[in-house]
Amino acid sequence: MLKLRDIQAGYGEATVLHGISLEVAAGEILCLLGRNGAGKTTTMKAIMGLIPVTAGAVLLDGENLAQIAAHEIPKRAIGYIPQGRRLFAELTVAENLEIGLMVRGHGSATREKVLDMFPRLRERLRQRAGTLSGGEQQMLATARALCIEPRVLLLDEPTEGLQPSMIALIRDVIVYLREQGVAILLVEQRVDAVLSIADRVAFIENGRNRDTVDAAALRADHSLVARYLGV
Amino acid sequence: MDFGPYLFLASLEGAVTAAVLALTAVGLSLVFGVMRVVNVAHGEFFMLGAVVAWWVASYAGGHPAIGFALALLIAPIVTGAVAAVADFLVLKRLDYDPERTIVATIGLLYIIQQTVLMTYGPEARPVEAPFNVRIYFPWFGYSTYKFFVIGAAVAILLGVWLLMTRTRFGLVMRATQLDRETALAFAIPVDRVYALVFGLGAALAALAAVLIVPIQQAHYLMGGDPLLLSFIVVIIGGLGSLAGTIVAAVLVGMSDGIISVFFSPTLAKIIATLLVALVLVFRPQGLFGKRAL
Ligand SMILES: Nc1ncnc2c1ncn2[C@@H]1O[C@H](COP(=O)(O)OP(=O)(O)O)[C@@H](O)[C@H]1O
Ligand SMILES: [Mg+2]
């Protein structure tokens, strides 16, 4: 469904990605692993068109997203949950969701469905997003992206700084979305947080691909992880 | 006249100043808040509004109210369109870099000013008030048009507030202001929002000018004072805070009016500028702004 073919991207003069290739199918969780500064967040920004892709292609069902305006990309049903959540802090919970709903013109049916997944948000609809707890903020960032009714979902370190109960909730949601046929690209730093749900794991280093392996193989042999991450 | 009625008159004058200033400054504040652009050409949009109002009024003929009503409609549209085009042609190409946009809007200031000088000329020209009834207090008579100016400004500001808080476009503007990149990731066409906001800011200045031009006359150099006072108001109110801007406009406008009547307009400007210096030293985020900018 989503396919990155040898993309280069960066910030201003500095090229950060030197040819990244990935492929995520519908109903699959591809986990992107790599050390701090490897280029995981940059890869997601390149997919969303937030930084220019200077070479290669970002293909969604054959269409090259690198050639369309950034604000058109989410309308292709791509939901993005940025690192650090990036909520509209001064807006209320309801307004943050409204921004998500407006992307593809969804209405109260979608909103209700999403709120059923995160009942805590329903109690806080009129509260400013910046005043939510860390876990609630992550719920809202996820809910906002789900308001797009995404076919592809990009999650950048969604469990960063969360309590175990909240991590479990986020994982349940991700697994549920996979069952619904969503193509999921998941970035994590901690291997143990993803090994149990990922289908495949792509390792990246210094803006370049290393191997992509089946998660089952990693689960069977933990020493592989140490080798790829060099820890 | 006794002191009491004199103060009453001064307050009325101050309220008119405050009303027009609030409109102008909210335009400047909106542009800075959403786009982070310090628009040095804002006073020229004010001037352009007044000049367009004169043109419309002088071509309309008939009862002065017809020309004035048309000007109230056409001047903000024309001025807003000029601003939106300037945004598209200039500011967008500078990637909204804070320093370079300051230089660019200084350039814009001179382009607009000189274009008006070459076409409209150096004369100051009046626009006739739509109505000219005077209301008589025991001590002095006063133009009802000035009350209309205050009422119209309040109505327009209420409209801006409803636009920002109750409409989808307002929501989109606030989201863009808070986080431009995330707004893009949620399909908000940030470029178009910026052009509209820049146009809207200019249109508000133009509206203020249309309201004031029956009192003050249109002149190609009239943009200086509104620019200075708007900056003062926006800094005192807290950059980008609309509510703070309005409160500061009332504060500065009222004291400007009162001090001008009792002492001199120059003293009023001196005190306002001094106030800005004090605010910048002791409360750089403005009276109503948030600390982290
Ligand atoms: N806004 C930016 N401007 C310039 N360089 C950046 C920016 N953001 C990240 N980088 C650089 O790009 C590289 C990859 O960063 P990033 O994609 O955030 O890594 P990761 O998400 O894998 O930790 C790093 O070397 C980082 O310093
Ligand atoms: Mg990152």
Coordinates of C-alpha atoms in Angstrom, one line a residue, chain A residues 45 48 50 70-71 74-75 80 86 88 90-91 95 98-100 102-103 144-145 148, chain B residues 165 168 171-172 174-176 178-179 181-190 192 290:
Chain A
K45 CA 8.1 14.0 7.9
M48 CA 3.9 13.7 5.0
L50 CA 6.6 18.3 5.6
A70 CA 1.8 18.7 1.6
H71 CA -1.7 19.7 2.7
P74 CA -3.5 13.6 4.6
K75 CA -6.5 13.7 2.3
Y80 CA 0.1 11.0 11.5
R86 CA 2.1 18.0 18.8
F88 CA -2.9 22.2 19.3
E90 CA -4.6 26.1 23.3
L91 CA -7.5 24.4 21.5
E95 CA -11.5 21.3 18.6
E98 CA -12.6 18.7 14.7
I99 CA -9.3 19.4 12.9
G100 CA -8.9 15.7 12.3
M102 CA -12.2 18.2 8.7
V103 CA -9.4 16.5 6.8
R144 CA -7.2 13.1 16.2
A145 CA -5.4 11.0 13.6
I148 CA -9.2 10.9 9.4
Chain B
T165 CA -14.2 31.4 18.0
R168 CA -14.3 26.7 10.9
L171 CA -10.5 27.2 14.1
V172 CA -8.2 26.7 11.1
R174 CA -6.0 29.3 15.5
A175 CA -4.6 25.8 14.6
T176 CA -2.2 27.3 12.1
L178 CA -0.3 27.2 17.2
D179 CA 1.6 24.7 15.1
E181 CA 3.7 22.0 10.6
T182 CA 1.0 19.9 12.3
A183 CA -1.6 22.0 10.7
L184 CA -0.2 21.0 7.3
A185 CA -0.2 17.3 8.4
F186 CA -3.9 17.7 8.9
A187 CA -4.6 19.1 5.5
I188 CA -4.8 22.8 6.4
P189 CA -3.6 24.7 3.4
V190 CA -1.2 27.0 5.4
R192 CA -3.9 30.0 1.7
K290 CA 1.9 34.6 27.9

